[in-house]
Coordinates of C-alpha atoms in Angstrom, one line a residue:
M1 CA 57.2 102.7 117.5
I2 CA 54.9 100.0 114.5
P3 CA 56.0 97.6 113.0
N4 CA 55.4 97.1 109.0
P5 CA 53.1 94.7 109.6
L6 CA 54.5 94.1 105.7
R7 CA 57.5 92.9 106.7
D8 CA 59.6 89.9 108.0
P9 CA 60.9 91.5 110.6
R10 CA 64.2 88.7 110.1
D11 CA 64.5 89.7 106.5
R12 CA 68.3 92.0 106.6
R13 CA 67.8 92.8 102.8
L14 CA 66.2 96.4 103.7
P15 CA 68.2 98.7 106.2
R16 CA 66.9 98.6 109.1
V17 CA 66.9 102.1 110.7
P18 CA 68.3 102.5 114.1
E19 CA 64.9 104.3 116.5
P20 CA 65.6 107.9 118.1
C21 CA 68.6 108.9 119.6
A22 CA 72.6 110.9 120.0
L23 CA 75.5 109.5 119.8
V24 CA 77.9 111.4 123.1
V25 CA 81.9 110.8 122.2
F26 CA 84.7 110.8 125.0
G27 CA 87.6 112.7 122.9
I28 CA 85.8 113.7 119.6
T29 CA 88.7 116.0 119.1
G30 CA 91.4 112.5 118.9
D31 CA 92.6 111.1 115.5
L32 CA 90.4 108.2 116.1
A33 CA 87.1 110.8 115.8
R34 CA 87.8 112.6 113.2
K35 CA 89.5 110.3 110.6
K36 CA 87.2 107.4 111.8
L37 CA 83.8 108.7 113.7
L38 CA 82.7 111.3 113.0
P39 CA 82.9 110.7 108.8
A40 CA 81.2 107.6 109.6
V41 CA 78.1 109.5 111.2
Y42 CA 77.4 111.6 107.7
D43 CA 78.7 108.8 105.7
L44 CA 75.9 106.8 107.1
A45 CA 73.1 110.1 107.0
N46 CA 74.5 110.1 103.5
R47 CA 72.6 106.1 102.8
G48 CA 70.2 107.9 104.5
L49 CA 70.7 104.9 107.8
L50 CA 70.4 107.3 110.5
P51 CA 67.1 108.4 112.1
T52 CA 65.9 112.1 111.7
N53 CA 65.4 112.5 115.1
F54 CA 69.2 112.8 115.1
A55 CA 72.0 113.9 118.2
L56 CA 76.1 113.9 118.3
L57 CA 77.6 115.6 120.7
G58 CA 81.2 116.1 121.4
F59 CA 82.9 116.3 125.0
A60 CA 86.5 117.1 125.3
R61 CA 88.8 119.9 127.4
R62 CA 88.8 122.4 124.3
D63 CA 86.7 125.4 125.7
W64 CA 84.3 125.8 122.1
E65 CA 81.6 126.5 121.7
D66 CA 78.9 124.6 119.0
Q67 CA 79.6 125.7 115.9
D68 CA 83.7 125.3 117.0
F69 CA 83.2 121.8 117.2
A70 CA 80.5 121.6 114.2
E71 CA 82.7 123.2 112.1
L72 CA 85.9 120.7 112.5
S73 CA 83.2 118.1 112.5
R74 CA 82.5 118.8 108.8
E75 CA 85.6 119.0 107.5
A76 CA 87.1 115.8 109.0
A77 CA 83.7 114.5 107.5
R78 CA 84.7 116.1 103.9
Q79 CA 88.0 114.8 104.0
H80 CA 87.7 111.8 105.3
A81 CA 83.9 110.5 104.0
R82 CA 83.9 107.1 102.1
T83 CA 80.7 108.5 100.2
P84 CA 80.7 112.5 97.4
W85 CA 79.6 115.1 100.0
R86 CA 76.6 116.4 99.7
E87 CA 76.1 120.0 101.4
E88 CA 72.3 119.4 101.6
V89 CA 72.6 116.6 104.2
W90 CA 75.6 118.3 106.2
E91 CA 73.6 121.2 106.7
R92 CA 70.4 118.2 108.6
L93 CA 72.9 117.2 110.4
A94 CA 75.3 120.1 111.7
G95 CA 71.5 121.3 113.7
N96 CA 71.7 118.2 115.3
V97 CA 76.3 118.0 116.2
H98 CA 76.1 120.1 119.5
F99 CA 79.6 120.4 121.9
V100 CA 80.6 119.9 126.1
Q101 CA 83.8 121.1 127.3
G102 CA 84.9 120.0 130.2
S103 CA 87.8 117.2 131.8
F104 CA 86.9 113.6 133.2
D105 CA 87.8 114.7 136.4
D106 CA 85.3 117.5 136.0
D107 CA 82.4 117.0 138.3
D108 CA 80.0 119.8 136.6
A109 CA 81.2 118.6 133.5
F110 CA 79.2 116.0 133.5
D111 CA 76.9 117.3 135.1
Q112 CA 76.5 120.5 132.1
L113 CA 77.0 116.9 129.3
A114 CA 73.5 115.0 131.7
A115 CA 71.8 117.9 131.9
T116 CA 72.6 118.8 127.7
L117 CA 70.9 114.7 127.3
Q118 CA 68.1 115.7 129.1
D119 CA 67.3 118.7 126.4
L120 CA 68.0 117.2 123.2
E121 CA 65.0 114.8 124.2
G122 CA 62.9 117.7 124.3
S123 CA 65.1 119.9 121.4
H124 CA 65.3 116.7 118.9
G125 CA 62.6 114.2 120.1
I126 CA 66.3 111.0 121.1
G127 CA 63.3 109.5 123.2
G128 CA 65.9 109.6 125.9
N129 CA 67.5 106.8 123.7
A130 CA 71.7 106.8 123.3
A131 CA 74.9 105.1 123.3
F132 CA 78.2 106.7 124.1
Y133 CA 82.0 106.3 122.6
L134 CA 84.9 105.6 124.3
S135 CA 87.0 107.7 122.5
I136 CA 89.6 107.7 124.5
P137 CA 93.2 106.2 126.9
P138 CA 91.9 102.8 128.8
A139 CA 94.0 104.6 132.3
M140 CA 90.7 107.7 131.9
F141 CA 87.9 104.6 131.6
P142 CA 87.4 104.0 135.2
T143 CA 87.1 108.0 135.3
V144 CA 84.6 108.7 132.6
L145 CA 83.0 105.4 133.5
K146 CA 82.4 106.6 137.3
Q147 CA 81.6 109.6 136.4
M148 CA 78.4 108.4 134.2
E149 CA 77.4 106.0 137.0
R150 CA 76.8 109.4 139.0
T151 CA 75.0 111.2 137.1
G152 CA 72.6 108.3 136.1
M153 CA 73.2 109.0 132.2
A154 CA 74.7 104.6 131.6
D155 CA 70.3 103.4 133.3
S156 CA 68.5 101.9 131.0
T157 CA 65.1 102.0 130.8
P158 CA 61.8 99.9 129.5
D159 CA 61.4 103.5 128.2
R160 CA 64.8 104.5 127.1
W161 CA 68.2 102.2 126.2
R162 CA 71.4 103.2 127.5
R163 CA 74.6 101.5 125.5
V164 CA 78.3 102.4 125.4
V165 CA 80.7 101.5 123.4
V166 CA 84.9 100.3 124.5
E167 CA 87.8 100.8 122.1
K168 CA 90.6 98.6 121.9
P169 CA 93.7 97.0 124.2
F170 CA 90.7 95.6 126.8
G171 CA 93.2 95.5 129.7
E172 CA 96.5 94.9 128.4
D173 CA 96.8 91.2 130.6
L174 CA 93.8 89.5 132.4
P175 CA 93.8 90.5 136.1
S176 CA 93.5 94.4 134.3
S177 CA 90.8 93.0 131.1
R178 CA 88.8 91.5 133.9
E179 CA 89.2 94.2 136.3
L180 CA 88.2 96.7 132.6
N181 CA 85.3 93.5 132.5
E182 CA 83.6 93.5 136.1
L183 CA 84.4 97.3 135.7
V184 CA 82.4 98.0 133.0
D185 CA 80.0 95.1 134.3
S186 CA 78.9 96.8 137.6
V187 CA 77.1 100.6 135.3
F188 CA 76.0 99.1 132.3
S189 CA 74.7 95.8 132.3
A190 CA 76.4 93.3 129.8
Q191 CA 73.8 93.8 126.5
D192 CA 74.6 97.5 126.5
V193 CA 78.7 97.2 126.1
F194 CA 79.7 97.1 123.0
R195 CA 83.5 95.6 122.8
I196 CA 84.7 97.2 119.1
D197 CA 86.4 95.6 117.6
H198 CA 87.0 97.3 113.2
Y199 CA 88.3 94.4 112.4
L200 CA 85.7 92.9 112.5
G201 CA 83.2 95.4 110.6
K202 CA 85.0 94.3 107.6
E203 CA 82.8 93.3 105.4
T204 CA 85.4 90.5 103.4
V205 CA 85.6 89.3 107.2
Q206 CA 81.6 88.7 107.6
N207 CA 82.1 87.4 104.3
L208 CA 84.3 84.1 106.0
L209 CA 80.7 83.5 107.3
A210 CA 79.1 83.5 104.1
L211 CA 81.3 81.7 101.9
R212 CA 81.4 79.3 104.9
F213 CA 77.9 78.7 105.8
A214 CA 75.6 79.4 102.5
N215 CA 77.4 77.2 99.5
S216 CA 77.9 73.8 100.3
L217 CA 81.0 73.4 97.9
F218 CA 83.5 73.9 100.8
E219 CA 81.5 73.3 104.3
P220 CA 82.7 68.8 103.2
I221 CA 87.2 70.3 103.4
W222 CA 87.0 72.7 105.3
N223 CA 88.4 70.2 108.3
A224 CA 91.8 68.6 109.5
Q225 CA 91.1 65.9 107.0
N226 CA 91.9 68.2 103.4
V227 CA 93.4 70.9 105.4
D228 CA 98.0 71.1 105.3
S229 CA 97.9 74.5 107.9
V230 CA 96.2 78.1 108.2
Q231 CA 97.7 81.0 107.8
I232 CA 97.1 84.8 109.0
T233 CA 98.8 87.2 108.2
M234 CA 98.0 91.5 109.5
A235 CA 101.0 93.4 107.7
E236 CA 101.2 96.7 107.5
D237 CA 104.2 98.8 105.3
V238 CA 104.2 102.1 107.9
G239 CA 105.7 102.2 110.7
I240 CA 104.1 103.7 113.9
G241 CA 103.6 107.0 113.4
G242 CA 102.9 109.5 116.3
R243 CA 101.8 106.6 118.5
A244 CA 104.7 105.6 120.4
Q245 CA 103.8 106.1 123.8
F246 CA 100.8 103.6 123.2
Y247 CA 103.2 101.4 120.9
E248 CA 106.0 101.2 124.3
K249 CA 103.1 100.4 126.4
T250 CA 101.7 97.2 124.1
G251 CA 103.5 96.0 121.8
A252 CA 102.8 94.4 118.3
A253 CA 101.2 90.9 120.2
R254 CA 99.3 93.2 122.4
D255 CA 97.7 95.4 120.4
V256 CA 97.6 92.9 117.4
L257 CA 97.6 89.2 118.0
Q258 CA 95.5 89.1 121.0
N259 CA 92.6 90.6 119.6
H260 CA 92.5 91.2 115.3
L261 CA 94.7 88.2 115.0
L262 CA 92.0 85.7 117.2
Q263 CA 89.0 87.1 116.7
L264 CA 90.4 86.2 112.0
L265 CA 91.1 82.6 113.9
A266 CA 87.7 82.6 115.8
L267 CA 85.6 82.9 112.8
T268 CA 88.5 80.7 110.3
A269 CA 87.3 77.3 112.8
M270 CA 83.9 78.1 114.7
E271 CA 81.2 76.0 113.7
E272 CA 78.3 76.4 112.4
P273 CA 75.8 78.3 114.2
V274 CA 72.1 77.2 115.1
E275 CA 71.7 80.8 113.7
F276 CA 72.9 83.9 112.4
S277 CA 72.0 85.8 115.4
A278 CA 75.0 87.6 117.6
E279 CA 74.5 85.0 120.9
E280 CA 75.4 81.8 119.2
I281 CA 78.1 82.9 116.5
R282 CA 79.5 85.0 120.0
T283 CA 79.7 81.3 121.3
E284 CA 80.8 79.4 118.7
K285 CA 83.7 81.4 118.7
L286 CA 83.8 81.6 122.3
K287 CA 84.5 77.3 122.3
V288 CA 86.8 78.0 119.3
L289 CA 88.9 80.3 121.5
R290 CA 88.9 78.1 124.6
A291 CA 90.7 74.8 122.3
V292 CA 93.0 77.5 121.3
S293 CA 96.5 75.3 122.3
L294 CA 100.0 76.9 122.5
P295 CA 103.1 74.9 121.1
D296 CA 105.5 73.8 123.7
D297 CA 108.9 74.9 122.1
L298 CA 107.7 78.9 122.7
E299 CA 111.7 79.0 121.3
T300 CA 111.0 78.2 117.9
F301 CA 107.6 78.8 117.7
A302 CA 106.2 81.7 119.0
I303 CA 109.2 84.7 117.8
R304 CA 108.7 88.1 117.9
G305 CA 110.6 90.8 115.9
Q306 CA 112.1 95.0 115.7
Y307 CA 112.1 97.0 112.1
E308 CA 115.4 98.4 111.5
Q309 CA 116.5 101.4 109.5
G310 CA 115.6 99.8 105.4
W311 CA 114.4 101.0 102.4
L312 CA 110.6 100.8 102.1
A313 CA 108.3 101.1 98.7
G314 CA 112.0 103.0 97.2
Q315 CA 112.4 105.0 100.6
R316 CA 114.5 104.7 103.9
A317 CA 112.2 103.8 106.8
N318 CA 114.5 104.7 109.8
G319 CA 114.4 102.2 112.8
Y320 CA 112.1 101.4 115.1
Q321 CA 114.5 102.7 117.7
Q322 CA 115.1 106.4 115.4
E323 CA 110.8 106.7 115.8
E324 CA 110.0 109.6 117.8
G325 CA 109.3 108.9 121.2
V326 CA 111.0 105.4 121.4
D327 CA 113.5 104.3 123.6
P328 CA 117.1 103.9 121.7
E329 CA 117.1 100.5 124.1
S330 CA 113.4 99.8 123.6
T331 CA 112.6 96.1 123.1
T332 CA 109.2 96.8 121.9
E333 CA 109.1 93.9 119.5
T334 CA 106.7 95.1 116.3
F335 CA 106.9 91.9 115.1
A336 CA 104.7 89.0 116.4
A337 CA 104.3 85.7 115.1
V338 CA 103.0 82.2 116.1
R339 CA 102.6 79.1 116.0
L340 CA 98.9 78.2 117.0
G341 CA 97.4 74.3 117.9
V342 CA 93.2 74.5 118.0
E343 CA 92.0 71.7 119.9
T344 CA 88.6 70.1 118.5
R345 CA 87.7 67.1 116.6
R346 CA 87.1 69.6 112.8
W347 CA 91.4 71.4 113.7
A348 CA 93.5 69.1 115.9
G349 CA 96.8 68.4 114.1
V350 CA 95.9 71.7 112.0
P351 CA 98.5 74.4 113.6
F352 CA 97.8 77.9 112.5
Y353 CA 100.8 80.1 112.0
L354 CA 100.1 83.8 112.8
R355 CA 102.3 86.7 111.9
T356 CA 101.2 90.5 111.8
G357 CA 105.1 93.8 111.8
K358 CA 104.9 96.8 110.6
R359 CA 107.3 97.8 107.9
L360 CA 106.5 95.4 105.9
P361 CA 107.0 95.1 102.6
R362 CA 103.2 95.7 101.6
R363 CA 99.8 96.3 103.8
V364 CA 97.9 92.9 103.2
T365 CA 94.8 90.9 105.7
E366 CA 94.2 87.7 104.5
I367 CA 94.1 84.2 106.0
A368 CA 94.9 81.4 103.8
L369 CA 93.7 77.8 104.4
V370 CA 96.5 75.8 103.1
F371 CA 95.7 72.5 101.3
K372 CA 97.1 68.7 101.9
R373 CA 99.2 67.6 98.3
A374 CA 97.4 64.8 96.4
P375 CA 98.0 61.6 97.8
H376 CA 98.8 60.0 94.7
L377 CA 99.7 61.9 91.1
P378 CA 99.7 60.1 87.5
F379 CA 102.3 62.6 86.2
A380 CA 105.6 61.9 85.9
D381 CA 107.6 63.9 88.6
T382 CA 109.3 66.1 85.8
D383 CA 105.5 67.1 85.3
T384 CA 104.6 68.9 87.9
E385 CA 108.0 70.5 89.5
E386 CA 105.9 73.7 89.2
L387 CA 102.4 72.7 91.8
G388 CA 102.4 73.7 95.0
N389 CA 100.2 73.4 97.8
N390 CA 96.0 74.1 96.9
Q391 CA 95.5 77.4 98.3
L392 CA 91.1 79.2 99.8
V393 CA 92.3 82.4 100.3
V394 CA 90.7 85.3 101.9
R395 CA 91.5 89.0 101.4
V396 CA 90.6 91.1 104.1
Q397 CA 92.5 94.3 102.7
P398 CA 93.1 95.7 100.6
D399 CA 91.7 94.0 97.9
E400 CA 88.6 92.9 99.4
G401 CA 88.1 89.2 97.5
V402 CA 88.9 85.3 97.7
T403 CA 91.7 83.6 95.7
L404 CA 91.2 79.9 94.9
K405 CA 94.6 78.1 94.3
F406 CA 94.9 75.4 91.9
G407 CA 96.7 73.5 89.2
S408 CA 96.3 73.7 85.4
K409 CA 97.8 72.5 82.3
V410 CA 100.1 74.0 81.0
P411 CA 99.5 74.9 77.7
G412 CA 101.6 73.3 74.6
S413 CA 102.3 69.3 73.6
V414 CA 104.1 69.1 76.0
M415 CA 102.6 67.6 80.0
E416 CA 103.6 70.5 82.8
V417 CA 101.3 71.5 85.4
R418 CA 101.7 74.7 88.0
D419 CA 99.6 76.9 90.2
V420 CA 97.3 79.5 89.1
S421 CA 95.1 81.5 90.1
M422 CA 90.9 81.4 90.2
D423 CA 89.9 85.5 91.3
F424 CA 87.1 87.2 92.9
L425 CA 87.0 90.4 94.1
Y426 CA 84.5 92.8 95.4
G427 CA 84.7 96.0 94.2
E428 CA 84.5 94.0 89.8
Q429 CA 81.1 92.2 91.5
F430 CA 79.4 94.7 93.4
T431 CA 78.7 97.8 92.5
E432 CA 77.8 99.4 95.7
A433 CA 81.5 100.5 97.4
S434 CA 81.8 98.4 100.9
P435 CA 80.3 100.5 104.3
E436 CA 83.7 101.3 105.8
A437 CA 84.4 99.0 109.0
Y438 CA 83.1 101.4 111.6
E439 CA 80.1 102.9 109.9
R440 CA 78.8 98.7 109.7
L441 CA 80.2 98.8 113.9
L442 CA 78.5 102.1 114.6
L443 CA 75.2 101.3 112.7
D444 CA 75.0 98.6 114.9
V445 CA 75.3 99.9 118.5
L446 CA 72.7 102.3 117.1
L447 CA 70.6 99.2 116.3
G448 CA 71.6 97.0 119.2
D449 CA 73.3 94.4 117.3
A450 CA 75.8 92.5 118.9
T451 CA 76.8 90.8 116.0
L452 CA 79.9 91.1 114.9
F453 CA 81.9 92.8 119.0
P454 CA 83.1 89.8 120.6
R455 CA 81.5 89.6 125.0
N456 CA 84.0 89.7 128.2
A457 CA 85.0 85.6 128.0
E458 CA 85.5 86.4 124.6
V459 CA 87.6 88.9 125.0
E460 CA 89.8 86.7 128.5
A461 CA 90.2 84.0 126.6
S462 CA 92.0 85.6 123.6
W463 CA 94.7 87.0 127.3
A464 CA 94.3 83.6 128.3
V465 CA 96.7 82.8 124.9
I466 CA 98.7 85.7 125.3
D467 CA 99.4 86.3 128.6
P468 CA 102.0 82.9 128.2
L469 CA 103.1 84.3 125.4
E470 CA 104.6 87.9 127.0
E471 CA 105.9 86.5 129.8
F472 CA 107.9 83.5 128.6
W473 CA 109.2 86.6 125.9
A474 CA 110.1 89.1 128.9
G475 CA 113.3 90.3 128.9
T476 CA 114.2 88.9 126.5
T477 CA 115.6 90.8 123.2
P478 CA 113.4 90.6 120.0
H479 CA 115.2 89.6 116.4
P480 CA 116.1 92.0 114.0
Y481 CA 114.6 93.1 110.5
R482 CA 115.2 96.0 108.0
A483 CA 112.7 97.6 107.3
G484 CA 110.9 96.9 103.8
E485 CA 111.9 92.3 104.9
W486 CA 109.1 90.1 105.6
G487 CA 110.4 89.9 109.0
P488 CA 113.0 88.0 111.1
R489 CA 114.9 84.9 109.1
A490 CA 113.8 83.0 112.5
A491 CA 110.6 82.9 111.2
D492 CA 111.0 81.6 108.3
E493 CA 112.9 78.9 110.6
M494 CA 109.2 78.8 112.5
L495 CA 107.5 76.9 109.0
A496 CA 110.3 75.5 107.9
A497 CA 111.3 74.0 110.7
E498 CA 107.9 71.4 109.5
N499 CA 109.0 71.9 106.2
R500 CA 106.2 74.6 105.6
R501 CA 106.6 78.4 103.9
W502 CA 104.9 81.8 104.1
R503 CA 102.4 82.4 101.6
R504 CA 104.2 85.5 100.3
P505 CA 100.8 87.8 100.6

């Protein structure tokens, strides 16, 4: 491909379109593919961000023809797409949609998949480039990866690239994570492996880097001299849905704390990278994850809970043990909260409070920097009774934006200072809607941009934090909390022990 001599390759303002390629999705009939991946492919096509020579290849056990798969893809895209539906866009895409039927241990099916991929080089001009998305249970990874190695589908050459996308969870503890990493790296080269954490594809998470490093306003106070504590919350108002089999083996800590929340912590606490590149950003995040410390008193500062029957949005909600497919005596946690430290000069002594849970009052993800109080106030105590700590809150979802909370005088003839909020909302400031996380991440995979994807060492450093917590919790019973509450009382007592309290999102 001849580069445009008038374009600076460093200019990120213009959209980048991948080279001709194929996207191969294993487990194409699953919920993730139907609700996220297929709509993301359509949205990219609708925005003109897919190459002209592009093919979508699905692999699953269903006995389908290409037209059956194309119809399923159409319905999934139409139902869940972010951008407006345009029939002409789908018609162009539909001619590039293909399906191969087979099971993961079927050599003949993988031989046919490899042959189909080769045929597409001639019929669709994809140039041999392909990305393989493993939308399958982690237990199936070894079988699929070995089949890809056997058929040569994983082999990159100077003339073509082959990449693999691995969904979380990346193992279930540090040893299994290392085993999985070694297996993936034995089939694909390290730069061709993309471990997807969809939270890193959210616009507000990326804006956190811009907020910190593109402005001179925040960085001077982004440290232990000014910050009292940091709270990172990921709350969900839903239960486990149909994921009982997965959730019983995983729990909230492995499902969310190990990846989403620790990645948000790393982006919040990292130092400025020397340049905005994948390698430099990942290097700074890794330094933070390796500097994370656990509290000495885990009984007080590592809390897990499980929701019981309660009320949420005016409707009765079952308890976790009453959910379909869950052991009635289950001790799996649906809520986890922990106090962590980051042992660096910037953050020494600042507690990072992380919490996640299901069946909480509302769906929200946010990062809140709670600042220290002013060392001296010239006002009378009664003037500032309603004044709290200044806060900078980055809202990841659902109302993407940033809130600054500070004190202001109440209008009138008396002196009274209370908290007010200044809000920035993405939806009001920009006319273009933010792309879905999978939309952004799929495009980055096809472009080969690994900035938003954790690497091996980050995953293993995260497990090194979580494993001691799981070991401490083993054999214990989670604290109960009613559906519709903000977690168990022990989580509030965790902060109260240090004269703090959770911010109410």
